[in-house]
XYZ file of C-alpha atoms in Angstrom:
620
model
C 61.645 140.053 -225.682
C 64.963 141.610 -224.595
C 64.411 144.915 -222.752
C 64.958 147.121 -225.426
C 63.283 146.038 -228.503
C 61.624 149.096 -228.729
C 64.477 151.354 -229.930
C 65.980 152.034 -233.460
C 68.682 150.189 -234.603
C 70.693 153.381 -234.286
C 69.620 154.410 -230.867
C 70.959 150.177 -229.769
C 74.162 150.741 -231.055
C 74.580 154.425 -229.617
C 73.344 152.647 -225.971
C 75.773 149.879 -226.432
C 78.763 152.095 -227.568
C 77.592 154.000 -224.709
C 77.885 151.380 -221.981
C 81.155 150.838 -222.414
C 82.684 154.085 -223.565
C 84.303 157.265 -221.686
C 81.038 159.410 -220.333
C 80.962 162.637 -222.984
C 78.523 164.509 -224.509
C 77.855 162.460 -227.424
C 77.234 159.331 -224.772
C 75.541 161.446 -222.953
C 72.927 162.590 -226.279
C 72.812 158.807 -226.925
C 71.439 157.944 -223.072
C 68.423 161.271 -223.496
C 67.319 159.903 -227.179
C 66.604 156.584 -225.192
C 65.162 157.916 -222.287
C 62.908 160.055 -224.706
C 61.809 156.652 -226.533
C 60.918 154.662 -223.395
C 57.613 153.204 -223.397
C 55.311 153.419 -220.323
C 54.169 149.919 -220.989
C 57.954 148.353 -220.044
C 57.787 146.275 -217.197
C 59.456 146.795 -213.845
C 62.528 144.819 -214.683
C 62.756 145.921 -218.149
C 63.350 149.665 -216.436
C 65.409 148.245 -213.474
C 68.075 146.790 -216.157
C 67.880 149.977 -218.142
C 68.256 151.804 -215.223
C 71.708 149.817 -214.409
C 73.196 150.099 -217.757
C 72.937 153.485 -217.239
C 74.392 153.914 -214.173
C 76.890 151.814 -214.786
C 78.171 154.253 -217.883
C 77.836 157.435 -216.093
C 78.937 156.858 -212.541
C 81.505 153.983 -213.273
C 79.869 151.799 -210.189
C 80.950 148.281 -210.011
C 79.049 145.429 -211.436
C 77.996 144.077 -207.797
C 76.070 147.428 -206.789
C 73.327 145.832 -209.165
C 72.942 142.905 -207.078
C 71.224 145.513 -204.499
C 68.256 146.529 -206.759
C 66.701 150.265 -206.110
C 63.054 151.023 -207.017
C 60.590 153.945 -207.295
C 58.216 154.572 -204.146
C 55.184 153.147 -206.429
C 56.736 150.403 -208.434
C 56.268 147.094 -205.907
C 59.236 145.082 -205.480
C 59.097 141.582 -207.076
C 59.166 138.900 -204.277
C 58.993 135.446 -205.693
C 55.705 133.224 -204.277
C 56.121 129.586 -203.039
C 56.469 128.013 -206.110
C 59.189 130.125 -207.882
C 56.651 132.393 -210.005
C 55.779 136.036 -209.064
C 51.931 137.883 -209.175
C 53.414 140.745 -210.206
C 50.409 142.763 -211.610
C 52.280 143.941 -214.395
C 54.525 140.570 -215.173
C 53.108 137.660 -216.897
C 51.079 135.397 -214.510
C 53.087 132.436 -213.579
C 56.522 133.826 -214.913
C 59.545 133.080 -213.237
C 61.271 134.625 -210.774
C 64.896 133.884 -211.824
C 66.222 134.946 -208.469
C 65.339 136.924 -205.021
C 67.664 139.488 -203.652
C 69.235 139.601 -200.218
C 68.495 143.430 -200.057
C 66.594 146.389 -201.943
C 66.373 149.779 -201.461
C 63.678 152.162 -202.248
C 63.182 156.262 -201.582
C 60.953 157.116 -198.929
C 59.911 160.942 -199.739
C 63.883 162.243 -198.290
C 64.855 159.228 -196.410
C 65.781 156.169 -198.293
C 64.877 152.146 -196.953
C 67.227 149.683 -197.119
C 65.093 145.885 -196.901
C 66.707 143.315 -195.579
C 64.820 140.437 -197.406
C 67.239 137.763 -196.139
C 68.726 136.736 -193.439
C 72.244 136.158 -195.300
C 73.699 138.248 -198.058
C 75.860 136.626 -200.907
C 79.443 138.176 -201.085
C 78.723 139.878 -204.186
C 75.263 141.536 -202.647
C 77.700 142.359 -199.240
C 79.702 144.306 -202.250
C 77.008 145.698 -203.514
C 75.089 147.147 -200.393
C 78.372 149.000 -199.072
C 78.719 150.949 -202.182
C 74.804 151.989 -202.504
C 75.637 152.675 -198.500
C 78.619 154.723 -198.968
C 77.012 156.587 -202.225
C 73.622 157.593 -200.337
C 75.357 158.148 -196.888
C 77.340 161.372 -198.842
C 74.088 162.529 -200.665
C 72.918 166.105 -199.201
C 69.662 165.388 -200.983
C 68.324 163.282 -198.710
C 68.184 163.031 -194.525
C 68.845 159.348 -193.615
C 69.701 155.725 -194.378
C 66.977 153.758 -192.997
C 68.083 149.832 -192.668
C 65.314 147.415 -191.192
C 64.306 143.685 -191.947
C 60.017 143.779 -192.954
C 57.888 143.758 -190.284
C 55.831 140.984 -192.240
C 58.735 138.673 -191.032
C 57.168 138.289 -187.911
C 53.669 138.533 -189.015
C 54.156 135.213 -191.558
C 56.358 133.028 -189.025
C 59.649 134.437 -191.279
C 57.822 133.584 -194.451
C 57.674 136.049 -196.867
C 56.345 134.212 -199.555
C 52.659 135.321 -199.218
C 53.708 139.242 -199.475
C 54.572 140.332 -203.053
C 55.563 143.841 -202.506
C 58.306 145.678 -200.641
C 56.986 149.017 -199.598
C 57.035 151.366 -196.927
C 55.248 150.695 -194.074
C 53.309 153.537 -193.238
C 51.831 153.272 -197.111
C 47.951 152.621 -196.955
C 46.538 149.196 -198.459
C 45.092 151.683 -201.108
C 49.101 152.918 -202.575
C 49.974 149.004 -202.937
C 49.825 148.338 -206.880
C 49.726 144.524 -205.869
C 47.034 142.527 -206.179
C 45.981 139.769 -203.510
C 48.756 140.098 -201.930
C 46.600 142.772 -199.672
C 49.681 145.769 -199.606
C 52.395 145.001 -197.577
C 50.606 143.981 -194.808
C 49.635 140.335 -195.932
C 47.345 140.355 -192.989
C 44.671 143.162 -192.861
C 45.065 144.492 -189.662
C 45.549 147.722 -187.873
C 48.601 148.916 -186.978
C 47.482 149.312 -183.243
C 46.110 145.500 -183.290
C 49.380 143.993 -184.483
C 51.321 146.110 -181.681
C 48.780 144.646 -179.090
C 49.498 141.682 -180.448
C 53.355 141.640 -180.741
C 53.184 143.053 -176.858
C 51.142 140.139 -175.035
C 51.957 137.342 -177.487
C 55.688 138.310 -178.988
C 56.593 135.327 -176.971
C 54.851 132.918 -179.182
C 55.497 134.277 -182.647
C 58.155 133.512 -184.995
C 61.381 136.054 -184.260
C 63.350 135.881 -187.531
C 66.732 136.638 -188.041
C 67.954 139.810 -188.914
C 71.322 139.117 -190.196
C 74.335 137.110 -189.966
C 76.260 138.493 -192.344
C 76.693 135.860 -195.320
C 76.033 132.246 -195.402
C 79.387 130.257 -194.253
C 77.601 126.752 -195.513
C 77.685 128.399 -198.630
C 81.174 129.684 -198.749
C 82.286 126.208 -197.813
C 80.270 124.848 -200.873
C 80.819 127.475 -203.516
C 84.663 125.952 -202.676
C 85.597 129.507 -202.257
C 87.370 128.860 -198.314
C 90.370 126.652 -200.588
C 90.979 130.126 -202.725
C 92.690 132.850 -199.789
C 92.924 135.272 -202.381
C 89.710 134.958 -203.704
C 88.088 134.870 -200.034
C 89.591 137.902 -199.190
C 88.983 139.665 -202.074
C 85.294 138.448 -202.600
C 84.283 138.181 -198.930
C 86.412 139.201 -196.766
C 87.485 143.162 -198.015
C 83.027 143.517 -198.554
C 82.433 142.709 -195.217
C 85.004 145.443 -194.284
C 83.997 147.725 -196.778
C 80.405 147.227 -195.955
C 81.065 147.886 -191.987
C 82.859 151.044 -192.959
C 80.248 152.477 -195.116
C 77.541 151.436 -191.809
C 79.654 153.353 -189.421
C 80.273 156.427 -191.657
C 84.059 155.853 -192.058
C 85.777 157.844 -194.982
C 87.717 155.271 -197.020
C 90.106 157.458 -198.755
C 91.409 154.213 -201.033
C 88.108 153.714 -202.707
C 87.824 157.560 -203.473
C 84.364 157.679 -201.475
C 82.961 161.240 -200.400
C 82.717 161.639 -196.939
C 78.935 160.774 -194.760
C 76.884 163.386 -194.122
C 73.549 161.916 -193.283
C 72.926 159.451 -190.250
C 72.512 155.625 -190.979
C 69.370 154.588 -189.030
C 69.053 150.157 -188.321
C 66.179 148.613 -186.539
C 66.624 144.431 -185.656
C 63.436 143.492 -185.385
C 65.062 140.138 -184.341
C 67.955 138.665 -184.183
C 71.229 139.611 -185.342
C 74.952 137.334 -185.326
C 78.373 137.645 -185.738
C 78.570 139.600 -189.574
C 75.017 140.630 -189.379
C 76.251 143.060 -186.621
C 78.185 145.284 -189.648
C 74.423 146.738 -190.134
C 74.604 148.145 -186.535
C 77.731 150.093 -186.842
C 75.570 153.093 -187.735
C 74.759 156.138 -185.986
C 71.409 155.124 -184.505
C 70.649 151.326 -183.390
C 66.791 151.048 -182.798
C 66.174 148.177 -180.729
C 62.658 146.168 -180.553
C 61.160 144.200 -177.704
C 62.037 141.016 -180.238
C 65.942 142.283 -180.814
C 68.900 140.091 -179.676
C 72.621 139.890 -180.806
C 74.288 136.058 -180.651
C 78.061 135.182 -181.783
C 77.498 131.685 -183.518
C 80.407 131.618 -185.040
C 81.972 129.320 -182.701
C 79.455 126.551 -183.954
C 80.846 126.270 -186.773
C 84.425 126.012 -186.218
C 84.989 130.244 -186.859
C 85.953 132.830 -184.418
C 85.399 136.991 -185.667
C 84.281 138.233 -188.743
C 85.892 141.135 -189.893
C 83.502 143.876 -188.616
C 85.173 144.753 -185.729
C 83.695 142.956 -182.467
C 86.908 142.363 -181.053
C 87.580 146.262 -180.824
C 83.649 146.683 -179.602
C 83.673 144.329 -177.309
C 85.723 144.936 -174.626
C 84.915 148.211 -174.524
C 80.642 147.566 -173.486
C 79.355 150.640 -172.046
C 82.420 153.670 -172.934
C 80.592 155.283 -175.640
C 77.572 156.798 -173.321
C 79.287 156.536 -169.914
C 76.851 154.059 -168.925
C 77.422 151.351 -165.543
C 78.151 148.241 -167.706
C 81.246 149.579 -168.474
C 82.944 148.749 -165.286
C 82.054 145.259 -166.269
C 83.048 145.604 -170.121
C 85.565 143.252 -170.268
C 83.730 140.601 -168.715
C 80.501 141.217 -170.888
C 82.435 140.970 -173.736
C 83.933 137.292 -173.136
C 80.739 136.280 -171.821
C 79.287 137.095 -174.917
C 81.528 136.203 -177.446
C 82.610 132.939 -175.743
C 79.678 131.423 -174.211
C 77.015 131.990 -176.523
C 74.958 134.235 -174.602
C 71.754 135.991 -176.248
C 72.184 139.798 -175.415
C 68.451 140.836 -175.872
C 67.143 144.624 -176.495
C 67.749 146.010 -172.462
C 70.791 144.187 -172.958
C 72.061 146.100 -175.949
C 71.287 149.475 -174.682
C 72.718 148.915 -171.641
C 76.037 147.801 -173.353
C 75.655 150.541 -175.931
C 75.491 147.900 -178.809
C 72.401 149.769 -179.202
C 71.717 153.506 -179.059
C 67.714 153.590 -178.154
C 64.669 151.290 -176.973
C 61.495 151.401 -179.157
C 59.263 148.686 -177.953
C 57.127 147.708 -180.398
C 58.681 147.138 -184.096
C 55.346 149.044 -185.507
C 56.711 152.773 -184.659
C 58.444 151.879 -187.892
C 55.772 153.095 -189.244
C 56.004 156.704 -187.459
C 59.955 157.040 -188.204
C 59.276 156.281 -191.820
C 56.271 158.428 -191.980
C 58.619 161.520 -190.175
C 61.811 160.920 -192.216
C 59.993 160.723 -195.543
C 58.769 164.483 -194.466
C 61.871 165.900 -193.023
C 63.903 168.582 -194.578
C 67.043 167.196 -196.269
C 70.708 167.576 -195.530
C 71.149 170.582 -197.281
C 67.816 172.345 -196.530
C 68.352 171.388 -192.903
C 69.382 175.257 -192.932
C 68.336 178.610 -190.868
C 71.585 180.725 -191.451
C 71.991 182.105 -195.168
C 75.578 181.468 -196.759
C 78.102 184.429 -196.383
C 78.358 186.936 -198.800
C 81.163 186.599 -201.320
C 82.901 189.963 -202.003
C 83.844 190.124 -205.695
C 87.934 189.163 -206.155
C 87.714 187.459 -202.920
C 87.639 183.758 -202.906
C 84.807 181.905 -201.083
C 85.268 179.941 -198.177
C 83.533 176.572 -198.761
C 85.202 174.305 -195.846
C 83.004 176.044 -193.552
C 79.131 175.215 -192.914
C 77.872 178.069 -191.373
C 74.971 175.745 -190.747
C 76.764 172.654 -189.585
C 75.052 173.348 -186.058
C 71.790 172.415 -187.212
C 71.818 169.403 -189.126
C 70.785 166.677 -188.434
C 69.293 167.482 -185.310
C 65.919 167.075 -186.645
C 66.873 163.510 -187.250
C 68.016 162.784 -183.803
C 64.752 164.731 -182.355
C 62.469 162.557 -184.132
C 64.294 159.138 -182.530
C 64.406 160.525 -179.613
C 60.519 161.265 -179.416
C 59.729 157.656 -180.651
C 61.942 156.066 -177.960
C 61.387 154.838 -174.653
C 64.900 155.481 -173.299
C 68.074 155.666 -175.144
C 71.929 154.089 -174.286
C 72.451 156.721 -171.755
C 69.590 156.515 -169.889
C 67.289 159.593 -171.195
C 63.307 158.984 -172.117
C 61.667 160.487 -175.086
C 61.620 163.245 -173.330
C 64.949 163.701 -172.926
C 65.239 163.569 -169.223
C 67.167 160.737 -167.022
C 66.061 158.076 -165.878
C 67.856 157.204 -162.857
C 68.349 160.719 -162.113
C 64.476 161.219 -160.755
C 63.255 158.111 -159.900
C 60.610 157.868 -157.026
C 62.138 156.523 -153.967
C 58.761 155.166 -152.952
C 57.177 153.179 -156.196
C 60.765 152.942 -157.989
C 58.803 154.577 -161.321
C 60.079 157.585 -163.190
C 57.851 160.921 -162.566
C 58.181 162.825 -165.534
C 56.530 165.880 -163.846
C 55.692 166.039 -160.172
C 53.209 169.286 -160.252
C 49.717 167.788 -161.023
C 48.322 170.667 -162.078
C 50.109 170.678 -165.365
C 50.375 166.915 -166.622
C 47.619 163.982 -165.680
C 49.072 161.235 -163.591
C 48.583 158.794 -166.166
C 51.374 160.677 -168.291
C 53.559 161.286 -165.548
C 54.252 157.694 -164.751
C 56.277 155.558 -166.789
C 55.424 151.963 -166.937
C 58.853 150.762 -166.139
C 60.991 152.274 -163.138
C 65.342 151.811 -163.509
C 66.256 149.645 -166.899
C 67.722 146.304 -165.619
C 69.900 144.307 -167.884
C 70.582 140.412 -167.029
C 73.847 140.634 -169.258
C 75.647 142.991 -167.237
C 74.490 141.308 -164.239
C 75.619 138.248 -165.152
C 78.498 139.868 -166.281
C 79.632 141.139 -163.446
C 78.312 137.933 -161.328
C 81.107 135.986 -162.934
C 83.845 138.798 -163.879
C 86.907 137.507 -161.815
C 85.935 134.187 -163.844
C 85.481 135.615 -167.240
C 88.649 137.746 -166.630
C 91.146 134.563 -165.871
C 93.721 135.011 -168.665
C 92.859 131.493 -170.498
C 90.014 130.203 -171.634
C 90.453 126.995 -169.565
C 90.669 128.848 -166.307
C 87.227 130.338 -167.451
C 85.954 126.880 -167.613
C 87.778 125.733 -164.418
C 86.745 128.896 -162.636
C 82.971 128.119 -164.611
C 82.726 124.679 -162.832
C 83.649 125.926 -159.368
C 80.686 128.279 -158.807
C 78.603 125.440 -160.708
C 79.281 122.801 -158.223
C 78.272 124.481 -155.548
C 74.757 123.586 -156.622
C 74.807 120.609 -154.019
C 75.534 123.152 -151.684
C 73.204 125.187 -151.534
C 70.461 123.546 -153.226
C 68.200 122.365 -149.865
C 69.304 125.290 -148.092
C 66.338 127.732 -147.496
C 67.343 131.717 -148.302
C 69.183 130.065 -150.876
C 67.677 130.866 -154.215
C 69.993 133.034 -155.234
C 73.193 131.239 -154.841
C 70.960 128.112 -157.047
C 70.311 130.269 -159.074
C 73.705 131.237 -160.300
C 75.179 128.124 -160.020
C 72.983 126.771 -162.147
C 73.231 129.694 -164.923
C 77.513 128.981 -164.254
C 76.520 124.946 -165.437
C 74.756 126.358 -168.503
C 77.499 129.032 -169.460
C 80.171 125.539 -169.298
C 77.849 123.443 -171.341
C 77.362 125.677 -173.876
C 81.157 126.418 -174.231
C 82.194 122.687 -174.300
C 79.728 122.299 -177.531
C 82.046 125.590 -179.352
C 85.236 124.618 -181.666
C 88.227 124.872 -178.896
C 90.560 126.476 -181.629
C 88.091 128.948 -182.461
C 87.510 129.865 -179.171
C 90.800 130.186 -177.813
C 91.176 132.192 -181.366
C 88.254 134.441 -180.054
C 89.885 135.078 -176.293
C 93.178 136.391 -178.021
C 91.644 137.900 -180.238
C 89.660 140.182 -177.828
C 93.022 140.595 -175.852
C 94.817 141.818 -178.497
C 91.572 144.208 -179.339
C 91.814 145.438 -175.611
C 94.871 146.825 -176.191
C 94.461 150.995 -175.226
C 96.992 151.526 -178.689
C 94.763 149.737 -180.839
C 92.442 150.698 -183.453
C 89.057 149.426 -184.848
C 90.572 149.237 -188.116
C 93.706 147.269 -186.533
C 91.341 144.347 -185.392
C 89.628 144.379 -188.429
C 92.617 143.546 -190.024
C 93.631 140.801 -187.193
C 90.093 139.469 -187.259
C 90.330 139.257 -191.371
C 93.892 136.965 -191.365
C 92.251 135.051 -188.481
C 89.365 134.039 -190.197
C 90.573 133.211 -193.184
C 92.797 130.792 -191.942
C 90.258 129.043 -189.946
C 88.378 128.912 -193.551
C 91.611 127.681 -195.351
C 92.567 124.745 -192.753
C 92.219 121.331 -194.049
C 90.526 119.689 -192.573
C 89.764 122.350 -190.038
C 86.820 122.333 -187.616
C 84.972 124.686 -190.319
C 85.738 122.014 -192.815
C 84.084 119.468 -190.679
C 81.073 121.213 -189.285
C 80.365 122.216 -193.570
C 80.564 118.522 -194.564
C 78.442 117.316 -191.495
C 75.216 119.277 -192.739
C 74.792 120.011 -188.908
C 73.484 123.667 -187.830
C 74.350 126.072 -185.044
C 71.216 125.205 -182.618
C 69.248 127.735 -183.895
C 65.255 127.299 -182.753
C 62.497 127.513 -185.933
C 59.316 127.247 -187.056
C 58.101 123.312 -187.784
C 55.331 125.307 -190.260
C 53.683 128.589 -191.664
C 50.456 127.063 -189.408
C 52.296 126.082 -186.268
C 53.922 128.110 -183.617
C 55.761 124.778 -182.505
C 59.288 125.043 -182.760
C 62.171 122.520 -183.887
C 66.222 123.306 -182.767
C 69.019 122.661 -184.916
C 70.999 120.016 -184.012
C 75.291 121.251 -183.535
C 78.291 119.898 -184.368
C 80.628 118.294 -181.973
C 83.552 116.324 -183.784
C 85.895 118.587 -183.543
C 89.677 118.447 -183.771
C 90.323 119.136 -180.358
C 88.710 117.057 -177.609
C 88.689 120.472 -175.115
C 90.802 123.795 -175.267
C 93.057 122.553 -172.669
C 94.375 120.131 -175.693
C 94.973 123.568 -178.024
C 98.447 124.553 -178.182
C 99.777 128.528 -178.050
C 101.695 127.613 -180.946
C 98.443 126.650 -183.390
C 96.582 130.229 -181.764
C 99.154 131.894 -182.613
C 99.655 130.782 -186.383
C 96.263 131.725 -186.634
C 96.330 135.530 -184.990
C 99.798 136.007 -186.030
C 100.134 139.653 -187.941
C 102.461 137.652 -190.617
């Protein structure tokens, strides 16, 4: 029956008058007389579409913010099973589950979670995340924005189709309304087992995918890439928008309020190219299972519009750390070569702010943002009296000092070390390390810590990105991309060399990592990479701005979409992937690789001309 049988005839046409007319007090009578007739026995969904009507009408949000469903703490989160239906306890066995969303949000005491339930977001659910982003990012109400893919991803081999709920993770079996499904858990075991577990045999599990963004497959098959203005308007402005609202940026032309409360994102996997908008927030979490890939390449496209080029070549600035004598470097090596940054990778880079370890202190930062103070009651000083006839001075937050510090405190204490080298203590790493055992002492008097809590398990973070990075810099740095490859092929024939020669290893050793770095460039679209290497020129530039090579990196890629018979064209109709390594089956730990594309339009980038870069990067 349609969700609101229940009401008068009177009270329907007052809540359909009301959906589409001017908010006043009459609309506003209409909206409590239906709120006052609502039936505790509605279903779920039957609320959830009420709900949107509503919000619609009062706060004028756009149609796509719907697409991004919200629920109550208690109310479980439909996820469809295996064969389309849902065991919703209170659905109809069996019914079905007319569609699952990329993303839903629910409140977690004063911190809300945003679940990434897919790895790729439809443009209209890109839309609709960036507003519910921007609108809860300026809510003093609450303390954080708390984005993270379910830890069940890794738990079911990237299946979700056994778990039926979407709660919070620290939530006991006993809070989960589902049931079967066993709370959000799936499996029943502790917390401490499944970190165990993660720790000695991570290797061997399923790593999903985070995000990457949209799905371009789909793009090309929705027929959306032959419409510019409808692939910038529909794709190509959310992903913008949506990057924005991550990083806190006030956009003055959608008449958003400004951020006050930090935007919190833990990968618990892997993130590429798009997917990388949801870690333009203020804290980046990583796990022992995160990595960042560009894959773009693969399928004929260079940048999305989130701004890598601007990011990249600038690795390491943000926190002062040692990779960014090497930034330039790192950042062709990873945006050209297809090089997996992993979690030490991305905090020493700064493309993440802290190390966690193990994906399950989740369940701690949910637990201690659901009980933190909010935004406004993150307070100690009282406001300044207001003498009468004088006006109040209400640009100035006598209390600014204090908040969100709280926030921070609590990362900090779940973290192993953070971007600029300090450990959840808050002291440096490489500023007291023992000369003799290369650990970190936290306290050197016995008498007031044990030893086993002095030592740290791991002595000065090493990252094999910036290594490598600065291995091959004068290569990475030549000013085309075919003197990378020539320079590439130099160190890689040494091999021969140096290969029989004892004390050698070393010199093997990068040879060999030089042959890799060519052979996985020679399988990437030459336009698109010699697209990419201009791009992140251009974006090197001291007088530019991130929201400059968003722009550039928007024109660029829609071209690349728009070209007949373009290498994204081709790669689309061949059905081919972008090498990607999953699971052969929920019961198997085997894994199966994608197989790429290769018939592309250009033989190698030496055959590329300047002429078709620059139509694509050109500002016209």
């Amino acid at each position: 029956q349609p969700w609101n049988f229940w009401l008068p005839a009177s009270s329907k046409s007052n809540l359909i008058t009301a959906k589409y007319a001017p908010i006043n007090n009459i609309t506003m009578e209409a909206y409590r007389k239906a709120a006052s007739r609502l039936s505790p026995k509605l279903s779920p969904s039957a609320l959830a579409q009420l709900g949107n009507s509503m919000e619609q009408a009062l706060t004028d949000a756009p149609s796509s913010v719907y697409s991004i469903p919200e629920s109550v703490r208690h109310d479980s989160f439909v996820l469809p099973n295996k064969d389309g239906t849902t065991s919703h306890p209170f659905e109809e066995a069996g019914s079905e589950v007319k569609s699952n969303p990329g993303a839903a949000i629910r409140s977690i005491g004063n911190s809300r979670r945003v679940f990434l339930l897919n790895s790729s977001l439809s443009p209209v659910e890109l839309d609709g995340l960036s507003y519910r982003i921007r609108a809860l990012a300026s809510n003093d109400a609450i303390n954080s924005i708390l984005v993270a893919n379910p830890l069940e991803d890794a738990e079911s081999n990237c299946d979700m189709s056994e778990n039926t709920t979407c709660l919070s993770s620290f939530m006991e079996e006993g809070e989960s309304p589902s049931r079967g499904a066993g709370g959000p858990w799936g499996k029943h075991l502790s917390n401490s087992m499944k970190t165990l577990l993660h720790e000695n045999y991570g290797e061997g599990l399923a790593v999903p995918i985070v995000s990457s963004g949209y799905d371009a497959r789909g793009i090309y098959e929705s027929g959306m890439h032959k419409h510019l203005d409808q692939l910038e308007r529909e794709l190509m402005v959310p992903l913008i928008s949506l990057s924005k609202a991550v990083r806190g940026s006030y956009d003055e032309t959608i008449n958003s309020s400004p951020s006050k409360v930090p935007l919190i994102s833990i990968p618990n996997g892997l993130t590429s190219d798009s997917g990388y908008s949801l870690l333009l927030g203020s804290y980046v979490l990583a796990t022992h299972s995160t990595s960042l890939k560009i894959l773009n390449p693969l399928r004929g496209l260079a940048f999305d519009p989130v701004g890598l080029s601007y990011l990249l070549p600038r690795l390491g600035w943000e926190f002062g750390q040692t990779s960014r004598e090497y930034s330039k470097a790192c950042g062709v090596l990873l945006a050209l070569t297809g090089y997996e940054a992993n979690a030490e990778d991305m905090v020493a880079t700064g493309l993440a702010t802290h190390y966690i370890g193990s994906p399950y202190k989740l369940n701690i930062l949910e637990r201690g943002l659901s009980e933190l103070n909010s935004y406004a009651g993150q307070a100690l000083r009282p406001k300044p009296k207001t003498l009468h006839g004088r006006e109040q001075d209400n640009a100035y937050d006598v209390n600014e000092e204090f908040r969100n510090v709280a926030v921070g405190n609590l990362i900090q204490h779940i973290s192993e070390y953070d971007a600029a080298g300090a450990d959840e203590y808050g002291c440096y790493l490489q500023d007291d390390l023992d000369e003799e055992t290369g650990l970190f002492l936290k306290d050197k008097d016995p008498s007031i810590t044990l030893a086993e809590e002095r030592i740290q398990m791991y002595g000065e973070v090493f990252s094999e990105f910036v290594s490598w990075g600065a291995t091959f810099q004068d290569a990475l740095l030549e000013p085309t991309v075919e003197g990378i490859i020539a320079r590439l092929e130099e160190i890689a024939a040494t091999k021969a060399e140096f290969e029989d020669k004892s004390g050698c290893e070393e010199d093997v050793m990068v040879a060999e990592q030089a042959e890799s770095l060519v052979s996985s460039m020679k399988q990437r679209s030459p336009l698109a990479l010699r697209t990419m290497h201009r791009l992140l020129q251009q974006g090197a530039e001291s007088d530019e701005t991130l929201e400059s090579c968003m722009e550039r990196e928007k024109k660029s890629q829609m071209r690349l979409f728009a070209k007949e018979d373009g290498d994204f064209v081709r790669w689309a109709e061949s059905g081919k992937g972008v090498g990607l390594a999953g699971m052969k089956s929920i019961a198997s730990i085997s894994k199966e690789k994608e197989e790429t594309f290769s018939n592309w339009n250009h033989a190698s980038v030496k055959e590329v001309t300047n002429d078709e870069v620059e139509e694509i990067v050109s500002d016209a």
